[in-house]
Amino acid sequence: MSATPAPSARAERRPGERPPAFDPADPLGLDDLLDDEERAVRDTVRRWTADRVLPHVADWYERGELPGVRELARELGSLGALGMSLTGYGCAGASAVQYGLACMELEAADSGLRSLVSVQGSLAMYAIHRFGSEEQKQQWLPAMAAGETIGCFGLTEPDHGSDPAAMATRARREGSDWVLDGRKMWITNGSVAAVAVVWARTEEGVRGFVVPTGTPGFSAPEIRHKLSLRASVTSELVLDGVRLPADAVLPEAIGLRGPLSCLSHARYGIVWGAMGAARSCFETALEYARTREQFGKPIGGFQLTQAKLADMAVELHKGTLLAHHLGRRMDARGLRPEQVSFGKLNNVREAIEIARTARTVLGANGISLEYGVMRHAANLESVLTYEGTVEMHQLVLGKALTGLDAFR
Ligand code: FAD
């Protein structure tokens, strides 16, 4: 898969030709921005979620489990969705736009599924691909791309979330070995992972370690009682004198630059993914508004409902357009972290607003698992917080705009 330029809708127009009919599913004609290969990626992932996820996800969510996660990972590997935009080592080498489209389709099914893919590909695999030794890449990446090995990424700690520079997890030298002690919190895929990329403080700054989860002293108790991202595995990582060989450290990452660049990559996928969840909520609300009757007519015939639908559609497609723009720019020139913050801040904030509004359109049915909107709305609460909270992205942009650092 490669980054081919998108066809220009303008070049195809003949003199006097009327613009195509208004499509409620694609009011801005954004499909024209995609090439055939991109549409094929989107449609393949959409078909897979329709077959493998949508019939079951409400049940998984209710049970607070992701049963068959290993099988799902292998299937996602066969689709080429794991480490999708990485090259070599069995990865698909997709463009940023193709990767974004896959994230959008996955999250239209459930944010938990997109989280599985983001953490595997954009955090754990990306860290090894970008900062690992050739031996580390050969050892882990092909199996991770195939979904045979699941990975997690441990940065957050119980007392250090938005400020990872203050992390307490330590790695010290004993002879040529490294010994890790500490705790990580809220780690996606933690208890199903065979490998954890763990960030720890050393004498030379923050370093990343590739930790096989079977190493003595490592455990990953699952976090239960979540009211959001319930169809996703979230765990604590306990590192109690975890002894690793000298070559377990990621050689190319010294300092917070390492984990932060992984997060920037994962956040880019969220820019698209959030619009997938929003699309799903909008479609449910639109269909409901057309068919649900009160006061003798469909509720979609009332101005107040139409105002909600119009506002939701505007934000949904503006956000999707923003994702496309950032994707094309990433393929052409790369993205600055501030530009990724721009997209994550806007699209997750608007997606959660769309989900909440969709919930109101459905009335009491809006709180039922039978319709996906409350599930998506609850999921988006996590998406709003992880990979940098709203406030962190406002501070990133605030600093970039003013040149003044307001983080502390
Ligand atoms: P805190 O940092 O304590 O923040 C609490 C509030 O204070 C927030 O609103 C925050 O914006 C605000 N705040 C903090 N500092 C400032 C400031 N300077 N100015 C203004 N406001 C401020 N982490 C991983 O490492 N790996 C994972 O795989 C992972 N998966 C996750 C999965 C789920 C379901 C969830 C919920 C979280 C996950 N996380 C993961 C953790 C996530 O990245 C953190 O929750 C996030 O960084 C916020 O940290 P915190 O929860 O400790 O909140």
Coordinates of C-alpha atoms and ligand atoms in Angstrom, one line a residue:
M1 CA 0.0 0.0 0.0
S2 CA 1.4 3.4 -0.9
A3 CA 0.5 7.1 -0.6
T4 CA -1.0 7.8 -4.0
P5 CA -2.3 11.3 -4.6
A6 CA -6.1 11.5 -4.2
P7 CA -8.1 12.2 -7.4
S8 CA -9.3 15.7 -7.7
A9 CA -13.1 16.0 -7.8
R10 CA -12.7 19.3 -9.7
A11 CA -10.8 17.8 -12.6
E12 CA -13.7 15.4 -13.4
R13 CA -16.4 18.1 -13.8
R14 CA -17.7 18.8 -17.4
P15 CA -18.9 22.3 -18.3
G16 CA -22.6 22.7 -17.4
E17 CA -22.7 19.6 -15.4
R18 CA -24.8 19.8 -12.2
P19 CA -23.2 18.9 -8.9
P20 CA -24.0 15.4 -7.7
A21 CA -27.1 14.9 -5.6
F22 CA -26.9 15.7 -1.8
D23 CA -26.0 12.5 0.0
P24 CA -27.1 12.6 3.7
A25 CA -24.3 10.1 4.5
D26 CA -21.7 12.2 2.8
P27 CA -23.0 15.8 2.5
L28 CA -19.6 17.3 1.5
G29 CA -18.7 14.5 -1.0
L30 CA -15.7 13.5 1.0
D31 CA -15.6 10.1 -0.7
D32 CA -14.3 11.9 -3.7
L33 CA -11.1 12.7 -1.7
L34 CA -10.3 9.0 -1.6
D35 CA -8.6 6.8 -4.2
D36 CA -9.7 3.2 -5.0
E37 CA -7.1 1.7 -2.7
E38 CA -8.2 3.8 0.2
R39 CA -11.8 2.9 -0.4
A40 CA -10.8 -0.7 -0.5
V41 CA -9.1 -0.4 2.9
R42 CA -12.1 1.3 4.4
D43 CA -14.6 -1.2 3.0
T44 CA -12.5 -4.2 4.0
V45 CA -12.3 -3.0 7.6
R46 CA -16.0 -2.1 7.6
R47 CA -17.0 -5.5 6.3
W48 CA -14.9 -7.2 9.0
T49 CA -16.4 -5.2 11.8
A50 CA -19.9 -5.8 10.5
D51 CA -19.2 -9.6 10.5
R52 CA -17.0 -10.0 13.6
V53 CA -17.7 -7.1 16.0
L54 CA -21.1 -5.5 15.6
P55 CA -23.2 -8.6 16.2
H56 CA -21.4 -9.2 19.6
V57 CA -20.1 -5.9 20.9
A58 CA -23.1 -4.9 23.0
D59 CA -22.8 -8.3 24.8
W60 CA -19.0 -7.9 25.3
Y61 CA -19.7 -4.4 26.6
E62 CA -22.3 -5.5 29.1
R63 CA -20.1 -8.3 30.3
G64 CA -17.1 -5.9 30.5
E65 CA -14.9 -8.3 28.5
L66 CA -13.3 -8.7 25.1
P67 CA -13.7 -12.5 24.7
G68 CA -11.6 -14.0 21.9
V69 CA -9.2 -11.1 22.0
R70 CA -6.4 -13.3 20.7
E71 CA -8.4 -14.5 17.8
L72 CA -9.5 -11.0 17.0
A73 CA -5.9 -9.8 17.1
R74 CA -4.9 -12.6 14.6
E75 CA -7.8 -11.6 12.3
L76 CA -6.7 -7.9 12.5
G77 CA -3.2 -9.0 11.7
S78 CA -4.5 -10.9 8.6
L79 CA -6.2 -7.6 7.6
G80 CA -2.9 -5.8 7.8
A81 CA -4.3 -3.5 10.5
L82 CA -1.6 -4.0 13.1
G83 CA 1.4 -1.7 12.7
M84 CA -0.4 -0.7 9.5
S85 CA 1.6 2.4 8.6
L86 CA 5.0 0.8 9.5
T87 CA 7.2 -0.6 6.9
G88 CA 9.0 -4.0 6.8
Y89 CA 8.9 -6.8 9.4
G90 CA 5.5 -8.0 8.1
C91 CA 3.8 -4.6 8.4
A92 CA 1.5 -3.3 5.7
G93 CA 3.3 0.0 4.9
A94 CA 0.0 1.8 4.5
S95 CA -0.3 5.5 4.0
A96 CA -1.4 7.7 6.9
V97 CA -4.8 8.2 5.2
Q98 CA -5.3 4.4 4.9
Y99 CA -4.4 3.9 8.5
G100 CA -6.8 6.7 9.5
L101 CA -9.7 5.2 7.5
A102 CA -9.1 1.8 9.3
C103 CA -9.2 3.5 12.7
M104 CA -12.4 5.3 11.7
E105 CA -14.1 2.0 10.8
L106 CA -12.9 0.2 13.9
E107 CA -14.1 2.9 16.2
A108 CA -17.4 3.2 14.4
A109 CA -17.8 -0.3 15.8
D110 CA -16.3 0.3 19.3
S111 CA -13.6 2.5 20.7
G112 CA -12.3 -0.5 22.6
L113 CA -11.4 -2.3 19.3
R114 CA -9.6 0.8 17.9
S115 CA -7.8 1.1 21.2
L116 CA -6.5 -2.5 20.8
V117 CA -5.2 -1.7 17.4
S118 CA -3.8 1.7 18.3
V119 CA -1.9 0.4 21.3
Q120 CA -0.6 -2.6 19.4
G121 CA 0.5 -0.7 16.3
S122 CA 1.0 3.0 17.2
L123 CA 2.4 2.6 20.7
A124 CA 4.0 -0.8 21.3
M125 CA 5.1 -1.7 17.7
Y126 CA 5.9 1.9 16.8
A127 CA 8.2 2.2 19.8
I128 CA 10.1 -0.9 18.8
H129 CA 10.2 0.0 15.1
R130 CA 11.4 3.6 15.7
F131 CA 13.7 3.1 18.7
G132 CA 14.5 -0.6 18.8
S133 CA 17.6 -2.5 17.8
E134 CA 17.6 -4.7 14.7
E135 CA 17.4 -7.7 16.9
Q136 CA 14.4 -6.3 18.9
K137 CA 12.6 -5.5 15.6
Q138 CA 13.3 -9.0 14.2
Q139 CA 12.2 -10.7 17.4
W140 CA 9.0 -8.9 18.0
L141 CA 7.5 -7.0 15.0
P142 CA 6.6 -9.9 12.6
A143 CA 4.6 -11.7 15.3
M144 CA 3.0 -8.5 16.5
A145 CA 2.0 -7.5 12.9
A146 CA 0.4 -11.0 12.5
G147 CA -1.5 -10.5 15.8
E148 CA 0.2 -13.6 17.3
T149 CA 1.9 -11.5 19.9
I150 CA -0.1 -8.8 21.7
G151 CA 1.8 -5.8 23.1
C152 CA 1.1 -3.0 25.6
F153 CA 2.6 0.4 26.4
G154 CA 3.2 1.4 30.0
L155 CA 3.7 5.1 30.6
T156 CA 1.0 6.2 33.0
E157 CA 1.4 5.5 36.7
P158 CA -1.1 5.7 39.6
D159 CA 0.4 9.1 40.7
H160 CA 1.6 10.4 37.4
G161 CA -0.7 10.7 34.4
S162 CA -0.6 14.0 32.5
D163 CA 2.9 14.7 33.8
P164 CA 4.9 11.5 32.9
A165 CA 8.2 13.4 33.5
A166 CA 7.6 12.9 37.2
M167 CA 7.3 9.1 36.8
A168 CA 8.4 7.0 39.8
T169 CA 9.2 3.7 38.0
R170 CA 13.0 3.1 38.1
A171 CA 15.4 1.0 36.1
R172 CA 18.8 0.5 37.7
R173 CA 21.9 -1.4 36.5
E174 CA 23.1 -4.5 38.2
G175 CA 26.2 -5.6 36.3
S176 CA 25.1 -5.6 32.7
D177 CA 21.4 -6.4 33.7
W178 CA 18.6 -3.9 34.2
V179 CA 16.3 -4.2 37.2
L180 CA 12.9 -2.5 37.0
D181 CA 10.7 -1.5 40.0
G182 CA 7.4 0.4 39.9
R183 CA 3.8 0.4 38.9
K184 CA 2.0 1.4 35.7
M185 CA -1.8 2.1 35.7
W186 CA -4.6 2.1 33.1
I187 CA -2.6 0.0 30.6
T188 CA -4.6 -1.1 27.5
N189 CA -4.0 -4.8 26.6
G190 CA -1.9 -5.2 29.8
S191 CA -3.1 -8.6 31.0
V192 CA -3.3 -10.2 27.5
A193 CA 0.1 -8.8 26.3
A194 CA 3.1 -11.1 25.8
V195 CA 5.3 -8.0 25.6
A196 CA 5.2 -4.7 27.4
V197 CA 7.1 -1.6 26.3
V198 CA 7.7 0.0 29.8
W199 CA 9.1 3.5 30.3
A200 CA 11.2 4.0 33.4
R201 CA 13.6 6.5 34.9
T202 CA 17.3 5.7 34.7
E203 CA 20.4 7.7 35.6
E204 CA 20.6 8.9 32.0
G205 CA 16.9 9.9 31.8
V206 CA 13.7 8.1 30.8
R207 CA 14.4 4.9 28.8
G208 CA 12.1 2.4 27.2
F209 CA 12.3 -1.4 28.0
V210 CA 11.0 -4.3 26.0
V211 CA 9.7 -6.6 28.7
P212 CA 8.4 -10.1 28.0
T213 CA 5.5 -10.4 30.3
G214 CA 6.5 -13.8 31.5
T215 CA 9.6 -12.3 33.2
P216 CA 9.7 -13.1 37.0
G217 CA 8.4 -10.1 39.0
F218 CA 6.1 -8.8 36.3
S219 CA 2.3 -9.1 36.8
A220 CA -0.7 -7.4 35.1
P221 CA -3.8 -7.5 37.2
E222 CA -6.9 -6.4 35.2
I223 CA -8.7 -3.3 36.2
R224 CA -12.4 -4.1 36.6
H225 CA -15.6 -1.9 37.3
K226 CA -14.9 0.4 34.4
L227 CA -18.0 2.3 33.1
S228 CA -16.2 3.2 29.8
L229 CA -14.2 1.1 27.3
R230 CA -15.7 -2.0 28.7
A231 CA -15.0 -4.1 25.6
S232 CA -11.2 -3.4 26.1
V233 CA -8.7 -5.0 28.4
T234 CA -7.2 -2.4 30.9
S235 CA -4.7 -3.4 33.5
E236 CA -2.2 -2.3 36.1
L237 CA 1.4 -3.4 35.5
V238 CA 3.4 -4.3 38.6
L239 CA 7.2 -4.4 38.2
D240 CA 8.7 -6.0 41.3
G241 CA 12.5 -6.4 40.7
V242 CA 12.0 -7.4 37.1
R243 CA 15.5 -8.4 35.9
L244 CA 16.2 -7.8 32.2
P245 CA 19.3 -8.4 30.0
A246 CA 21.3 -5.4 28.8
D247 CA 19.7 -5.6 25.4
A248 CA 16.2 -5.1 26.7
V249 CA 16.5 -1.3 26.5
L250 CA 15.4 0.5 23.4
P251 CA 18.7 1.9 22.2
E252 CA 17.5 4.9 20.3
A253 CA 15.1 6.5 22.9
I254 CA 16.6 8.6 25.7
G255 CA 14.3 11.1 27.4
L256 CA 10.6 11.7 27.2
R257 CA 10.9 12.4 23.4
G258 CA 10.6 8.6 22.9
P259 CA 7.2 8.0 24.5
L260 CA 5.9 11.3 23.4
S261 CA 6.5 10.6 19.7
C262 CA 4.7 7.3 20.1
L263 CA 1.8 9.1 21.6
S264 CA 1.7 11.6 18.8
H265 CA 1.4 8.7 16.3
A266 CA -1.4 7.1 18.2
R267 CA -3.3 10.3 18.7
Y268 CA -3.3 10.8 14.9
G269 CA -5.4 7.5 14.7
I270 CA -7.7 8.9 17.3
V271 CA -8.4 12.0 15.2
W272 CA -10.0 9.6 12.7
G273 CA -11.3 7.1 15.1
A274 CA -13.4 9.6 17.1
M275 CA -15.2 10.6 13.9
G276 CA -16.0 6.9 13.4
A277 CA -17.8 6.7 16.8
A278 CA -19.5 10.0 16.0
R279 CA -20.7 8.8 12.6
S280 CA -22.2 5.7 14.2
C281 CA -24.1 7.8 16.7
F282 CA -25.3 10.2 14.0
E283 CA -26.5 7.4 11.7
T284 CA -28.4 5.9 14.6
A285 CA -30.0 9.2 15.6
L286 CA -30.9 10.1 11.9
E287 CA -32.6 6.7 11.4
Y288 CA -34.5 7.0 14.7
A289 CA -35.6 10.5 13.9
R290 CA -37.1 9.4 10.6
T291 CA -39.1 6.6 12.1
R292 CA -40.0 7.5 15.7
E293 CA -43.3 9.2 15.8
Q294 CA -44.6 11.6 18.5
F295 CA -47.4 14.1 18.3
G296 CA -48.5 12.4 15.1
K297 CA -45.4 12.7 13.0
P298 CA -41.7 11.6 12.9
I299 CA -39.6 13.4 15.5
G300 CA -37.2 14.3 12.6
G301 CA -40.0 16.6 11.3
F302 CA -39.7 18.9 14.4
Q303 CA -37.4 21.9 14.0
L304 CA -35.6 21.2 17.3
T305 CA -34.7 17.7 16.2
Q306 CA -33.6 19.0 12.8
A307 CA -31.4 21.6 14.5
K308 CA -29.7 18.8 16.4
L309 CA -29.2 16.7 13.3
A310 CA -27.9 19.6 11.3
D311 CA -25.4 20.6 14.0
M312 CA -24.3 17.0 14.4
A313 CA -23.8 16.6 10.7
V314 CA -21.8 19.8 10.4
E315 CA -19.4 18.8 13.2
L316 CA -19.1 15.2 12.0
H317 CA -18.1 16.1 8.5
K318 CA -15.9 19.1 9.5
G319 CA -14.1 16.7 11.8
T320 CA -13.8 14.1 9.1
L321 CA -12.5 16.7 6.7
L322 CA -9.9 17.8 9.3
A323 CA -8.8 14.1 9.7
H324 CA -8.4 13.9 5.9
H325 CA -6.4 17.1 5.8
L326 CA -4.1 16.0 8.6
G327 CA -3.7 12.5 6.9
R328 CA -2.8 14.0 3.5
R329 CA -0.4 16.4 5.2
M330 CA 1.2 13.6 7.3
D331 CA 1.7 11.6 4.1
A332 CA 3.1 14.6 2.2
R333 CA 5.1 16.5 4.8
G334 CA 4.7 14.9 8.2
L335 CA 2.8 16.4 11.1
R336 CA 4.0 18.5 14.0
P337 CA 2.8 17.3 17.5
E338 CA 0.8 20.6 17.8
Q339 CA -1.1 19.7 14.6
V340 CA -2.0 16.3 16.0
S341 CA -3.1 18.0 19.3
F342 CA -5.3 20.3 17.1
G343 CA -7.0 17.3 15.6
K344 CA -7.4 15.2 18.7
L345 CA -8.7 18.2 20.8
N346 CA -11.3 19.1 18.2
N347 CA -12.5 15.7 17.0
V348 CA -12.8 13.9 20.4
R349 CA -14.5 16.9 21.9
E350 CA -17.0 17.1 19.0
A351 CA -17.5 13.4 18.9
I352 CA -18.6 13.2 22.5
E353 CA -20.9 16.2 21.9
I354 CA -22.4 14.3 18.9
A355 CA -22.8 11.1 21.0
R356 CA -24.5 13.0 23.8
T357 CA -26.9 14.8 21.4
A358 CA -27.7 11.5 19.6
R359 CA -28.6 10.1 23.0
T360 CA -31.2 12.8 23.5
V361 CA -32.7 12.2 20.1
L362 CA -33.3 8.6 21.1
G363 CA -35.0 9.5 24.3
A364 CA -35.2 6.6 26.8
N365 CA -34.0 4.2 24.1
G366 CA -30.8 6.3 24.1
I367 CA -29.7 4.7 27.3
S368 CA -30.2 1.2 26.1
L369 CA -27.3 -1.0 24.9
E370 CA -29.6 -2.1 22.0
Y371 CA -28.6 1.2 20.4
G372 CA -24.9 2.0 20.4
V373 CA -25.0 5.7 21.3
M374 CA -24.6 5.5 25.1
R375 CA -21.9 2.9 24.6
H376 CA -20.0 5.2 22.3
A377 CA -20.7 8.2 24.5
A378 CA -19.3 6.4 27.5
N379 CA -16.3 5.1 25.5
L380 CA -15.5 8.6 24.3
E381 CA -15.1 9.7 28.0
S382 CA -11.9 7.5 28.0
V383 CA -10.8 8.7 24.6
L384 CA -11.2 12.3 25.9
T385 CA -8.8 11.5 28.7
Y386 CA -6.2 9.1 27.3
E387 CA -3.5 10.1 24.9
G388 CA -3.5 13.6 26.5
T389 CA -6.6 15.1 28.1
V390 CA -8.5 18.0 26.5
E391 CA -6.6 20.3 28.9
M392 CA -3.2 19.0 27.9
H393 CA -4.0 19.6 24.2
Q394 CA -5.3 23.1 25.0
L395 CA -2.0 23.7 26.8
V396 CA 0.1 22.4 23.8
L397 CA -1.8 24.7 21.4
G398 CA -1.7 27.5 23.9
K399 CA 2.0 27.3 24.2
A400 CA 2.5 27.0 20.4
L401 CA 0.2 30.1 19.8
T402 CA 1.7 32.3 22.5
G403 CA 5.2 31.0 23.0
L404 CA 4.3 30.8 26.8
D405 CA 4.4 27.5 28.7
A406 CA 1.4 27.2 31.0
F407 CA 1.9 23.6 32.0
R408 CA 3.2 24.5 35.5
Ligands
FAD1 P1 -4.4 13.5 35.8 O1 -3.1 13.8 35.0 O2 -4.4 13.3 37.2 O3 -5.4 14.7 35.4 C1 -6.6 14.9 36.1 C2 -7.2 16.2 35.5 O4 -6.4 17.3 35.8 C3 -7.4 16.2 34.0 O5 -8.6 16.9 33.7 C4 -6.2 16.9 33.5 O6 -6.4 17.5 32.2 C5 -6.1 18.0 34.6 N1 -4.7 18.6 34.7 C6 -3.6 18.0 35.0 N2 -2.6 18.8 34.9 C7 -3.1 20.0 34.5 C8 -2.5 21.3 34.2 N3 -1.2 21.5 34.2 N4 -3.4 22.3 33.8 C9 -4.7 22.0 33.7 N5 -5.3 20.9 34.0 C10 -4.5 19.9 34.4 N6 -1.8 5.1 29.7 C11 -0.7 4.4 29.2 O7 0.4 4.7 29.5 N7 -0.9 3.3 28.4 C12 -2.2 2.9 28.0 O8 -2.3 1.9 27.3 C13 -3.3 3.6 28.6 N8 -4.6 3.2 28.3 C14 -5.6 3.8 28.9 C15 -6.9 3.3 28.8 C16 -8.0 3.9 29.5 C17 -9.4 3.3 29.4 C18 -7.8 5.0 30.2 C19 -8.9 5.7 30.9 C20 -6.5 5.6 30.4 C21 -5.4 4.9 29.7 N9 -4.1 5.4 29.9 C22 -3.0 4.7 29.4 C23 -3.9 6.5 30.9 C24 -4.1 7.9 30.3 O9 -3.2 8.2 29.3 C25 -4.2 8.9 31.5 O10 -5.4 8.6 32.2 C26 -4.1 10.3 31.1 O11 -2.8 10.7 30.6 C27 -4.5 11.3 32.2 O12 -3.8 11.0 33.4 P2 -4.6 10.9 34.8 O13 -5.7 10.0 34.5 O14 -3.6 10.5 35.8 O15 -5.2 12.3 35.1

